[in-house]
Amino acid sequence: MKLTDYHFPDKEIGFGRLLGIMQNHGFVIGEHWDYERVTFDLQMPDESDPGTFYLRVPAYAIDGDIPHDETTVKIMTPLLGRHYYPHGVEYGEDENFPGKIVNKSKQKLATVDEELND
């Protein structure tokens, strides 16, 4: 599910600053980063619903190589997905996400958005 209500898609920022902001809000760098692309993932388990949910914020390098602090990256549209064992995370628009997970995702993105604009 794409989450499009935020100002940071297409925002350009230094990787070091973005990394600090995302880590301060509980995100970790996804395992499949390379020198051009990176994802920041936030795991959100829900005891009342089987599966684990992930909020993912992708970015890609436009000047320099990841993971150098001075590299300029462009942030892309955040995604909300659900993990299905053993297949992985599904980000489909037809997924039925619990309201509290969607709200938590939107709140988290709003606080990140505020800090990016400071």
PDB file of C-alpha atoms in Angstrom:
ATOM      1  CA  MET A   1       0.000   0.000   0.000  1.00  0.00           C
ATOM      2  CA  LYS A   2       1.473   3.336  -1.016  1.00  0.00           C
ATOM      3  CA  LEU A   3       1.243   6.121   1.561  1.00  0.00           C
ATOM      4  CA  THR A   4       1.115   9.353  -0.408  1.00  0.00           C
ATOM      5  CA  ASP A   5       0.013  12.019   2.098  1.00  0.00           C
ATOM      6  CA  TYR A   6       3.525  13.279   2.859  1.00  0.00           C
ATOM      7  CA  HIS A   7       5.873  15.917   1.467  1.00  0.00           C
ATOM      8  CA  PHE A   8       9.064  13.915   1.427  1.00  0.00           C
ATOM      9  CA  PRO A   9       8.743  11.794  -1.703  1.00  0.00           C
ATOM     10  CA  ASP A  10      11.245  13.274  -4.160  1.00  0.00           C
ATOM     11  CA  LYS A  11      12.897  15.266  -1.339  1.00  0.00           C
ATOM     12  CA  GLU A  12      16.670  15.365  -1.713  1.00  0.00           C
ATOM     13  CA  ILE A  13      18.747  15.069   1.450  1.00  0.00           C
ATOM     14  CA  GLY A  14      22.195  13.985   2.611  1.00  0.00           C
ATOM     15  CA  PHE A  15      22.336  10.284   3.415  1.00  0.00           C
ATOM     16  CA  GLY A  16      24.001  10.857   6.807  1.00  0.00           C
ATOM     17  CA  ARG A  17      21.236  13.231   7.925  1.00  0.00           C
ATOM     18  CA  LEU A  18      18.499  10.922   6.618  1.00  0.00           C
ATOM     19  CA  LEU A  19      20.074   7.916   8.336  1.00  0.00           C
ATOM     20  CA  GLY A  20      20.141   9.736  11.676  1.00  0.00           C
ATOM     21  CA  ILE A  21      16.521  10.861  11.387  1.00  0.00           C
ATOM     22  CA  MET A  22      15.267   7.429  10.385  1.00  0.00           C
ATOM     23  CA  GLN A  23      17.196   5.633  13.131  1.00  0.00           C
ATOM     24  CA  ASN A  24      15.864   8.116  15.715  1.00  0.00           C
ATOM     25  CA  HIS A  25      12.349   7.049  14.702  1.00  0.00           C
ATOM     26  CA  GLY A  26      13.033   3.309  14.937  1.00  0.00           C
ATOM     27  CA  PHE A  27      13.785   2.519  11.283  1.00  0.00           C
ATOM     28  CA  VAL A  28      16.640   0.232  10.269  1.00  0.00           C
ATOM     29  CA  ILE A  29      18.395  -0.070   6.930  1.00  0.00           C
ATOM     30  CA  GLY A  30      16.876  -2.923   4.934  1.00  0.00           C
ATOM     31  CA  GLU A  31      19.185  -5.837   4.180  1.00  0.00           C
ATOM     32  CA  HIS A  32      19.122  -5.397   0.424  1.00  0.00           C
ATOM     33  CA  TRP A  33      20.799  -1.996   0.084  1.00  0.00           C
ATOM     34  CA  ASP A  34      23.469  -1.348  -2.508  1.00  0.00           C
ATOM     35  CA  TYR A  35      25.513   1.689  -3.578  1.00  0.00           C
ATOM     36  CA  GLU A  36      22.555   3.220  -5.423  1.00  0.00           C
ATOM     37  CA  ARG A  37      19.468   2.178  -3.414  1.00  0.00           C
ATOM     38  CA  VAL A  38      18.499   1.867   0.221  1.00  0.00           C
ATOM     39  CA  THR A  39      15.331   1.156   2.164  1.00  0.00           C
ATOM     40  CA  PHE A  40      14.505   2.126   5.715  1.00  0.00           C
ATOM     41  CA  ASP A  41      12.210  -0.397   7.384  1.00  0.00           C
ATOM     42  CA  LEU A  42      10.109  -0.216  10.525  1.00  0.00           C
ATOM     43  CA  GLN A  43       8.736  -3.517  11.833  1.00  0.00           C
ATOM     44  CA  MET A  44       5.282  -3.296  13.404  1.00  0.00           C
ATOM     45  CA  PRO A  45       3.997  -6.551  14.904  1.00  0.00           C
ATOM     46  CA  ASP A  46       0.288  -6.773  15.694  1.00  0.00           C
ATOM     47  CA  GLU A  47      -0.771  -9.343  18.295  1.00  0.00           C
ATOM     48  CA  SER A  48      -4.418  -9.231  17.198  1.00  0.00           C
ATOM     49  CA  ASP A  49      -3.643  -9.953  13.528  1.00  0.00           C
ATOM     50  CA  PRO A  50      -1.429 -12.755  12.216  1.00  0.00           C
ATOM     51  CA  GLY A  51       1.681 -11.559  10.489  1.00  0.00           C
ATOM     52  CA  THR A  52       4.064  -8.704  10.877  1.00  0.00           C
ATOM     53  CA  PHE A  53       3.684  -5.357   9.152  1.00  0.00           C
ATOM     54  CA  TYR A  54       6.500  -3.266   7.696  1.00  0.00           C
ATOM     55  CA  LEU A  55       6.639   0.418   6.919  1.00  0.00           C
ATOM     56  CA  ARG A  56       9.263   0.920   4.214  1.00  0.00           C
ATOM     57  CA  VAL A  57      10.767   4.205   3.009  1.00  0.00           C
ATOM     58  CA  PRO A  58      12.902   3.709  -0.112  1.00  0.00           C
ATOM     59  CA  ALA A  59      15.547   6.148  -1.352  1.00  0.00           C
ATOM     60  CA  TYR A  60      18.145   6.211  -4.097  1.00  0.00           C
ATOM     61  CA  ALA A  61      21.447   8.012  -4.620  1.00  0.00           C
ATOM     62  CA  ILE A  62      21.524  10.918  -7.038  1.00  0.00           C
ATOM     63  CA  ASP A  63      25.031  12.149  -6.180  1.00  0.00           C
ATOM     64  CA  GLY A  64      27.587   9.811  -4.615  1.00  0.00           C
ATOM     65  CA  ASP A  65      27.400   6.288  -3.267  1.00  0.00           C
ATOM     66  CA  ILE A  66      25.462   4.877  -0.337  1.00  0.00           C
ATOM     67  CA  PRO A  67      26.449   4.594   2.578  1.00  0.00           C
ATOM     68  CA  HIS A  68      28.614   7.766   2.550  1.00  0.00           C
ATOM     69  CA  ASP A  69      27.198  10.534   4.739  1.00  0.00           C
ATOM     70  CA  GLU A  70      27.707  13.202   2.067  1.00  0.00           C
ATOM     71  CA  THR A  71      25.814  11.257  -0.614  1.00  0.00           C
ATOM     72  CA  THR A  72      22.656  13.006  -1.774  1.00  0.00           C
ATOM     73  CA  VAL A  73      19.640  10.703  -1.907  1.00  0.00           C
ATOM     74  CA  LYS A  74      16.094  11.182  -3.152  1.00  0.00           C
ATOM     75  CA  ILE A  75      13.326   9.787  -0.941  1.00  0.00           C
ATOM     76  CA  MET A  76      10.559   7.842  -2.665  1.00  0.00           C
ATOM     77  CA  THR A  77       6.932   7.050  -1.742  1.00  0.00           C
ATOM     78  CA  PRO A  78       6.611   5.060   1.519  1.00  0.00           C
ATOM     79  CA  LEU A  79       5.036   1.598   1.428  1.00  0.00           C
ATOM     80  CA  LEU A  80       3.121  -0.434   3.983  1.00  0.00           C
ATOM     81  CA  GLY A  81       3.363  -4.203   3.672  1.00  0.00           C
ATOM     82  CA  ARG A  82       2.530  -7.437   5.448  1.00  0.00           C
ATOM     83  CA  HIS A  83       4.962 -10.332   5.838  1.00  0.00           C
ATOM     84  CA  TYR A  84       3.756 -13.791   4.871  1.00  0.00           C
ATOM     85  CA  TYR A  85       5.919 -16.730   5.861  1.00  0.00           C
ATOM     86  CA  PRO A  86       7.733 -18.105   3.855  1.00  0.00           C
ATOM     87  CA  HIS A  87       7.042 -15.845   0.868  1.00  0.00           C
ATOM     88  CA  GLY A  88       8.055 -12.427   2.156  1.00  0.00           C
ATOM     89  CA  VAL A  89       6.456  -8.994   2.317  1.00  0.00           C
ATOM     90  CA  GLU A  90       3.466  -8.083   0.145  1.00  0.00           C
ATOM     91  CA  TYR A  91       2.799  -4.391  -0.574  1.00  0.00           C
ATOM     92  CA  GLY A  92      -0.358  -4.839  -2.668  1.00  0.00           C
ATOM     93  CA  GLU A  93      -3.129  -2.267  -2.715  1.00  0.00           C
ATOM     94  CA  ASP A  94      -5.641  -5.082  -2.169  1.00  0.00           C
ATOM     95  CA  GLU A  95      -4.160  -5.995   1.242  1.00  0.00           C
ATOM     96  CA  ASN A  96      -6.464  -5.455   4.198  1.00  0.00           C
ATOM     97  CA  PHE A  97      -4.393  -3.561   6.776  1.00  0.00           C
ATOM     98  CA  PRO A  98      -5.711  -3.038  10.318  1.00  0.00           C
ATOM     99  CA  GLY A  99      -6.697   0.570  10.969  1.00  0.00           C
ATOM    100  CA  LYS A 100      -4.340   0.889  13.930  1.00  0.00           C
ATOM    101  CA  ILE A 101      -1.373  -0.169  11.745  1.00  0.00           C
ATOM    102  CA  VAL A 102      -2.303   2.358   9.047  1.00  0.00           C
ATOM    103  CA  ASN A 103      -2.721   5.090  11.677  1.00  0.00           C
ATOM    104  CA  LYS A 104       0.585   4.212  13.362  1.00  0.00           C
ATOM    105  CA  SER A 105       2.307   4.341   9.963  1.00  0.00           C
ATOM    106  CA  LYS A 106       0.808   7.728   9.157  1.00  0.00           C
ATOM    107  CA  GLN A 107       1.789   9.129  12.559  1.00  0.00           C
ATOM    108  CA  LYS A 108       5.347   7.841  12.180  1.00  0.00           C
ATOM    109  CA  LEU A 109       5.656   9.327   8.682  1.00  0.00           C
ATOM    110  CA  ALA A 110       4.248  12.662   9.874  1.00  0.00           C
ATOM    111  CA  THR A 111       6.909  12.939  12.591  1.00  0.00           C
ATOM    112  CA  VAL A 112       9.655  11.980  10.120  1.00  0.00           C
ATOM    113  CA  ASP A 113       8.277  14.533   7.653  1.00  0.00           C
ATOM    114  CA  GLU A 114       8.405  17.271  10.311  1.00  0.00           C
ATOM    115  CA  GLU A 115      12.020  16.506  11.132  1.00  0.00           C
ATOM    116  CA  LEU A 116      13.013  16.404   7.462  1.00  0.00           C
ATOM    117  CA  ASN A 117      11.592  19.902   7.039  1.00  0.00           C
ATOM    118  CA  ASP A 118      13.485  21.395  10.025  1.00  0.00           C
TER     119      ASP A 118
END
